[in-house]
Short mmCIF file of C-alpha atoms and ligand atoms in Angstrom, two decimals:
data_model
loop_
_atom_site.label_atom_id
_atom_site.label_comp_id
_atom_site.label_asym_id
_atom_site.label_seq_id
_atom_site.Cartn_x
_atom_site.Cartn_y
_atom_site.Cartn_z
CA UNK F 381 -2.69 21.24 -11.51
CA UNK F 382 -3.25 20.14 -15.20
CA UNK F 383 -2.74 16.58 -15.59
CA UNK F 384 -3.77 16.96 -19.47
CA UNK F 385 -1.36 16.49 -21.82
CA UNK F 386 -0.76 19.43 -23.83
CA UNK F 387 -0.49 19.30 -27.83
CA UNK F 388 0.44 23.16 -28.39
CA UNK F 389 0.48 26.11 -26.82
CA UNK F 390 -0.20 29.30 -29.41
CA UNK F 391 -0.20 32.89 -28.13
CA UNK F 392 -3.74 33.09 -27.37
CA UNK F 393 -4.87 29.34 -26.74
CA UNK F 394 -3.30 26.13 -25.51
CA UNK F 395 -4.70 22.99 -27.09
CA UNK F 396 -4.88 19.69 -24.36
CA UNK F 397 -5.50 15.59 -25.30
CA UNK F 398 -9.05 15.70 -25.81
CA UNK F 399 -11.53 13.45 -24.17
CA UNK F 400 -12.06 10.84 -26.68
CA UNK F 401 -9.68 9.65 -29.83
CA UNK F 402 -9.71 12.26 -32.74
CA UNK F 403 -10.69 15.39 -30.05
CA UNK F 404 -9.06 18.32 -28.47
CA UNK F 405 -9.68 20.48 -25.88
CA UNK F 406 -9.32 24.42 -26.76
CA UNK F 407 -8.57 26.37 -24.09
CA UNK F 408 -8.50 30.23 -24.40
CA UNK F 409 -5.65 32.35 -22.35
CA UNK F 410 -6.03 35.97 -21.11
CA UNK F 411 -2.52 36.68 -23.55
CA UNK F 412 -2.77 39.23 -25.95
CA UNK F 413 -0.19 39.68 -28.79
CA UNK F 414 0.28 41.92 -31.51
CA UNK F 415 2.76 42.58 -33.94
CA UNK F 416 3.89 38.69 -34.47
CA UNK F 417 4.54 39.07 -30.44
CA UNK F 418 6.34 42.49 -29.76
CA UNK F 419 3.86 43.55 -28.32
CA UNK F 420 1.99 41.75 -25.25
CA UNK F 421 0.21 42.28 -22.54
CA UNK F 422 -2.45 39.96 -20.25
CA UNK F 423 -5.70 41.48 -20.96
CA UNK F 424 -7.99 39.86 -17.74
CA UNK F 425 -11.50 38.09 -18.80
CA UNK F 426 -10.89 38.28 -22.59
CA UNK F 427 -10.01 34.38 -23.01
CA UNK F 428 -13.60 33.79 -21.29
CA UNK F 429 -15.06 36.58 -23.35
CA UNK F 430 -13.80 35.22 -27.02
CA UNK F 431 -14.29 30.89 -26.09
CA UNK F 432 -18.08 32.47 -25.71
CA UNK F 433 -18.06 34.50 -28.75
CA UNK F 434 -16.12 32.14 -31.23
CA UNK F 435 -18.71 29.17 -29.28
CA UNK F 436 -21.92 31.24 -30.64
CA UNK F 437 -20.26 31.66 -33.84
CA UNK F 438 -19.17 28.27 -34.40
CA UNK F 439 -22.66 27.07 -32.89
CA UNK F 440 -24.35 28.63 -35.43
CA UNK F 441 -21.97 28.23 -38.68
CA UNK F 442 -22.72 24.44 -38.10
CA UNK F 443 -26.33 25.16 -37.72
CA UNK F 444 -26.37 26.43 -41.17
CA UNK F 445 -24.04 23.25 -42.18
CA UNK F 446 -20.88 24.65 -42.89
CA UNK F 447 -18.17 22.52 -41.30
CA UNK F 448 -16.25 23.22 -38.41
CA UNK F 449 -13.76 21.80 -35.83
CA UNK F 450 -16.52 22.65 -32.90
CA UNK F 451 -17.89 20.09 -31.10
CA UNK F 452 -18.68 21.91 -27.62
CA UNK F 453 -17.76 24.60 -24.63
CA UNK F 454 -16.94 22.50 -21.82
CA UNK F 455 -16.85 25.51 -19.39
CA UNK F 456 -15.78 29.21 -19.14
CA UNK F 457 -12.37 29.10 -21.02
CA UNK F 458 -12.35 25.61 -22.97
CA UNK F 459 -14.16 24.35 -25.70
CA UNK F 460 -13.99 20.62 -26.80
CA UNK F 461 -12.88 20.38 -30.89
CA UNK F 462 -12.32 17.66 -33.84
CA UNK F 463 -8.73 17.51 -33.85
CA UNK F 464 -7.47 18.28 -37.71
CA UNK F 465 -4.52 19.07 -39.71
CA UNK F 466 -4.23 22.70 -39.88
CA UNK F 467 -3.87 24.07 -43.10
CA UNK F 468 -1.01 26.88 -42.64
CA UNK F 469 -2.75 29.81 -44.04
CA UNK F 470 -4.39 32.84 -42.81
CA UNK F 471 -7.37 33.54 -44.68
CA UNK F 472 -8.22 36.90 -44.54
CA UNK F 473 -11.69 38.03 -46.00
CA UNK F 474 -11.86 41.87 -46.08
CA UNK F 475 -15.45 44.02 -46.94
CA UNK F 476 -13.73 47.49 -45.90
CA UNK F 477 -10.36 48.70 -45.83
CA UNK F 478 -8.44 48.86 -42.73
CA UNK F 479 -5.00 47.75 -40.90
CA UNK F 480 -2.56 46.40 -43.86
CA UNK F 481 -4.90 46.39 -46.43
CA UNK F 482 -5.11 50.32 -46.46
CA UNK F 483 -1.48 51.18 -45.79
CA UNK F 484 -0.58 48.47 -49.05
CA UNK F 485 -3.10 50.08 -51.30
CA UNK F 486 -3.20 54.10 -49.81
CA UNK F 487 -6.90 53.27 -49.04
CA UNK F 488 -8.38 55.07 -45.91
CA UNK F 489 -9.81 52.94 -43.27
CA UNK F 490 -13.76 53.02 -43.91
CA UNK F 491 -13.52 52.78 -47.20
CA UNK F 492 -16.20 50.21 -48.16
CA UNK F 493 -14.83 47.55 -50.81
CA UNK F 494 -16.17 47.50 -54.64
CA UNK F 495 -16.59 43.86 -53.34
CA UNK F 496 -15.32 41.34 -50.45
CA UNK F 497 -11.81 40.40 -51.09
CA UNK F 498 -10.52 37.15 -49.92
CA UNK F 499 -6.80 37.04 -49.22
CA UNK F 500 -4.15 34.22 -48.12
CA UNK F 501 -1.14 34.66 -45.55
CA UNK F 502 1.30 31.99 -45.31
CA UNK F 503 1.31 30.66 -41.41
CA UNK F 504 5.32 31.47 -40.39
CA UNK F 505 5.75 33.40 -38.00
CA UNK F 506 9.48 33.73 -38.17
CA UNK F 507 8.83 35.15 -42.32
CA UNK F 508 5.86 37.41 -40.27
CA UNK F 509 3.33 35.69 -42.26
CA UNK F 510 3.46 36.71 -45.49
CA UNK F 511 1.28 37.26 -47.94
CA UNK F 512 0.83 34.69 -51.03
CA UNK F 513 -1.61 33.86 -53.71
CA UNK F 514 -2.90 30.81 -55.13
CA UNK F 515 0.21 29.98 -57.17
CA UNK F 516 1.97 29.67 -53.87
CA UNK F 517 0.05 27.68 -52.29
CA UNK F 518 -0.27 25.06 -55.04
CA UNK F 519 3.39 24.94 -55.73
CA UNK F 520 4.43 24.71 -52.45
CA UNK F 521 1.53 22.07 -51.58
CA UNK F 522 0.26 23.77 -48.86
CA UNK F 523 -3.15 22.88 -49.96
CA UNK F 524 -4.24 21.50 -53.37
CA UNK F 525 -6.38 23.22 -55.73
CA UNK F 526 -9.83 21.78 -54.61
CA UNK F 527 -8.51 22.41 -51.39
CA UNK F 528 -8.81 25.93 -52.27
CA UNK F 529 -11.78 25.76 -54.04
CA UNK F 530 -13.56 24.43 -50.60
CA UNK F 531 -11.90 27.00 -48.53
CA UNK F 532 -12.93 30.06 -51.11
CA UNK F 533 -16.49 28.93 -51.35
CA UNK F 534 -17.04 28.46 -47.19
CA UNK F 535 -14.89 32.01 -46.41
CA UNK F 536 -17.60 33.44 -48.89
CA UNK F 537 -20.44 31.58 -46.77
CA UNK F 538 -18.88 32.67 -43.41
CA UNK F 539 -18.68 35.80 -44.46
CA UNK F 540 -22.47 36.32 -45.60
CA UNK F 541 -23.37 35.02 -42.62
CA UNK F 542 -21.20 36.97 -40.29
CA UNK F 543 -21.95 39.61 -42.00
CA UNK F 544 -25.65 39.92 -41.64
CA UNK F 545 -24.82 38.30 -37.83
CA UNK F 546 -23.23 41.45 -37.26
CA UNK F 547 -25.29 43.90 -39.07
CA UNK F 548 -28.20 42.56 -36.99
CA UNK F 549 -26.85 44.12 -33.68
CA UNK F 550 -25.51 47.12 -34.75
CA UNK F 551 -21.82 46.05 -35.95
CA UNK F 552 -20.01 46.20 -39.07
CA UNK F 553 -17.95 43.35 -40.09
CA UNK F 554 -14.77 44.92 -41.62
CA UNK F 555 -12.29 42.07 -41.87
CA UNK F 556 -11.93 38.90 -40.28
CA UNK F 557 -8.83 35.95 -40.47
CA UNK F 558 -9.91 32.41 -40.37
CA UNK F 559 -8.46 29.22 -40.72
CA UNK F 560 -9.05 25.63 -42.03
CA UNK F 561 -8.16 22.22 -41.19
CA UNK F 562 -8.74 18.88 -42.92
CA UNK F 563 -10.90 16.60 -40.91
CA UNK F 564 -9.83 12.88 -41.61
CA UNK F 565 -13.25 10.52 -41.14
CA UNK F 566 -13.17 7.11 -41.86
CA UNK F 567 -11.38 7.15 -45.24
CA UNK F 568 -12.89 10.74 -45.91
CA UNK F 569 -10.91 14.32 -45.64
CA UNK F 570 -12.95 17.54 -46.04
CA UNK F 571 -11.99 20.75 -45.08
CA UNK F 572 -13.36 22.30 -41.99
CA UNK F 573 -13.48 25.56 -39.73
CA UNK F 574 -10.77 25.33 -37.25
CA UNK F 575 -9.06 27.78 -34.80
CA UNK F 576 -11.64 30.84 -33.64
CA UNK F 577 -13.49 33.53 -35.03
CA UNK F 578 -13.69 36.38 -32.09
CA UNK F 579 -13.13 39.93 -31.81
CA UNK F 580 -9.32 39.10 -32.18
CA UNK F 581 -9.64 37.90 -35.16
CA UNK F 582 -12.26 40.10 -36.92
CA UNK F 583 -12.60 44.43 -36.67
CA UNK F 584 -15.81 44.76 -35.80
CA UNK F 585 -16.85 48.88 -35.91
CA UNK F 586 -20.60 50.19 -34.57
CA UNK F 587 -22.21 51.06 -37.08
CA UNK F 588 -23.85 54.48 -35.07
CA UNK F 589 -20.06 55.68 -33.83
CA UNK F 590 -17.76 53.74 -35.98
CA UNK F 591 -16.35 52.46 -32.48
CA UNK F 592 -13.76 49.97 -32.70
CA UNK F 593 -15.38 46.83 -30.76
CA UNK F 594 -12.02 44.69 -31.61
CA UNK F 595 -8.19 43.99 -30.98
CA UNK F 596 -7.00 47.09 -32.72
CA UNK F 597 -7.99 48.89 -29.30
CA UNK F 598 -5.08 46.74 -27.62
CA UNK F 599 -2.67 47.13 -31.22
CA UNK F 600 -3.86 50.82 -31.27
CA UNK F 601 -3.23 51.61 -27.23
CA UNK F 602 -6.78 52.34 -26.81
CA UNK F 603 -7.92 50.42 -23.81
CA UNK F 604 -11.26 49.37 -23.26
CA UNK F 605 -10.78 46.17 -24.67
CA UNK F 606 -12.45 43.66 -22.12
CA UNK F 607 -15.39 46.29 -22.00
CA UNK F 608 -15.42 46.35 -26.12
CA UNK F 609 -15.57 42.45 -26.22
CA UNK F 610 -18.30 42.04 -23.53
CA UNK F 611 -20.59 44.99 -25.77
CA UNK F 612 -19.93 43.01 -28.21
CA UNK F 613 -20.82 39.47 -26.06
CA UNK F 614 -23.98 41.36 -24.84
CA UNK F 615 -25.15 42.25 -28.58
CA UNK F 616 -25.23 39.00 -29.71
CA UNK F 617 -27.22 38.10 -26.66
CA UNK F 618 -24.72 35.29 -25.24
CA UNK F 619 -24.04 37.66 -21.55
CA UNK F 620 -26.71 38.82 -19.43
CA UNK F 621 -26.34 41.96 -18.53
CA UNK F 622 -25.40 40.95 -14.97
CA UNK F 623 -23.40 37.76 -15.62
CA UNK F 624 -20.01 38.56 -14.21
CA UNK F 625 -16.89 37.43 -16.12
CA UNK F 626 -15.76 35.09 -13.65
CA UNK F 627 -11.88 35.35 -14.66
CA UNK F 628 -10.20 33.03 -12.04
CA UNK F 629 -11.40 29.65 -10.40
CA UNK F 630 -11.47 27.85 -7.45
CA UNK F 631 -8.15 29.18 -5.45
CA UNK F 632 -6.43 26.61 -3.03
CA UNK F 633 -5.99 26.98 -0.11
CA UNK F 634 -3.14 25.46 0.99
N1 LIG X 1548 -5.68 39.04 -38.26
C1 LIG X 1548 -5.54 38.06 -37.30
N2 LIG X 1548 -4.31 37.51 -37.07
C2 LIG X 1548 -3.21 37.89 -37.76
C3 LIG X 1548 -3.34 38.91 -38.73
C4 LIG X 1548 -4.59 39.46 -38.96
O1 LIG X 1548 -6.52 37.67 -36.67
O2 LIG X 1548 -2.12 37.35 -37.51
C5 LIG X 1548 -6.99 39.64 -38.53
C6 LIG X 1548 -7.09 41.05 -38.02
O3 LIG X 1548 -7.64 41.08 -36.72
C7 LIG X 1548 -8.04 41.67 -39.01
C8 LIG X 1548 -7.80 40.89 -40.31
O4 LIG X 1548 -7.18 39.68 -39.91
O5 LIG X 1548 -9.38 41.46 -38.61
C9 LIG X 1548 -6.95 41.63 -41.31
O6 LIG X 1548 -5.76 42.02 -40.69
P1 LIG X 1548 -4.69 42.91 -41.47
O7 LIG X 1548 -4.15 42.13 -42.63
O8 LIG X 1548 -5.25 44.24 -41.76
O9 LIG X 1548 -3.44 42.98 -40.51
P2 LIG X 1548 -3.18 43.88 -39.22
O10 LIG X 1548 -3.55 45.28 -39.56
O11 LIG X 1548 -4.02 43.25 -38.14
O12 LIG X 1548 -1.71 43.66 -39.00
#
């Protein structure tokens, strides 16, 4: 009974028409996909769990003024955005090995970095996003060289502050992919935060066990993943303890 209109549907979110001119409405699915898609399952409560997380994120990313598509939740599973022109790269900024990085290189997973490593996938999913670097992007204009400037400098400030974020509740912030849009205002376009940052998008280890608190434990055939995400929910102090996940609404009753 949506009488939205939707823009795009992704594998893990559905963007609607948003409210006003120049807004969407982000609305995060229980899908869970791996493996550009081969592998998927419905994972109940984790589109409530990660609108939440990537909300107290975004929340505070703005609060320390880097820019970012957020505007705000508008309930359990949608979140109202600045609509902008995705830029169609992956930016990946790693501070240990793991996943591809250490099966490229022959590093072991754990294996803290001599420093954090930014790195850029081309968005496609039929080429199974591949990597690319700078020269790429410029030649094939997928964003211009200031354009890449602004992205470098906020993934390094995202990072910091995710970092210590993270670090404050027991976590370590391996790796995490972000992405970027350009935010047209007035006769302005600056880059800007866009998509989510959430335990799909990040591996997040405990620092005590070395726990995986991410989506590897769906890629990986662990389970545990809605339980993983809430811990990690409950850290950062956004669930009380005995806030259910309410995963369904209202049903009718016909
Ligand atoms: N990542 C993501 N979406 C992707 C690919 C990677 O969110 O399509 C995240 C992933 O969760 C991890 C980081 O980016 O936190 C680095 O992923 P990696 O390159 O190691 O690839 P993977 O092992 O996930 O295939």
């Amino acid at each position: 009974m949506n009488r939205r209109r939707k823009v795009y549907e992704g594998k893990a979110k559905i963007l609607y028409e948003g409210t006003e001119p120049g807004t969407l409405i982000q609305h995060f699915k229980d899908d869970a996909t791996a493996f550009n898609a081969k592998k998927k399952d419905v994972i109940e409560g984790k589109g409530v769990l990660n609108n939440r997380i990537s909300e107290h994120i975004f929340t505070n990313l703005n609060a320390i003024g880097v820019p970012t598509h957020f505007i705000r939740r508008i309930n359990m599973r949608e979140q109202l955005i600045r609509e902008v022109e995705i830029i169609p790269l992956e930016v990946v900024v790693r501070n240990v090995a793991a996943g591809s990085l250490s099966q490229r290189l022959g590093l072991d997973e754990g294996t803290q970095l001599p420093r954090s490593i930014i790195e850029f996938y081309y968005k496609n999913d039929e080429l199974n996003d591949p990597m690319v670097s700078e020269e790429h992007i410029t030649a094939f204009g997928w964003a211009a060289p200031p354009e890449i400037d602004d992205i470098m400098s906020l993934a390094i400030r995202i990072n910091d502050f995710m970092t210590g974020l993270f670090l404050g509740v027991g976590i370590r912030l391996v790796d995490f992919k972000i992405e970027f849009g350009r935010l047209y205002e007035n006769d302005m376009v600056r880059i800007v935060l866009a998509d989510e940052i959430s335990p799909d998008s990040c591996r997040l280890w405990d620092i005590g066990s070395d726990e995986k608190l991410d989506k590897d434990r769906f890629r990986r055939d662990m389970g545990g993943l809605v339980e993983a995400y809430t811990e990690v929910a409950r850290r950062l102090g956004i669930m009380s303890e005995n806030e259910p996940i309410a995963t369904r609404g209202p049903v009718l009753v016909k």
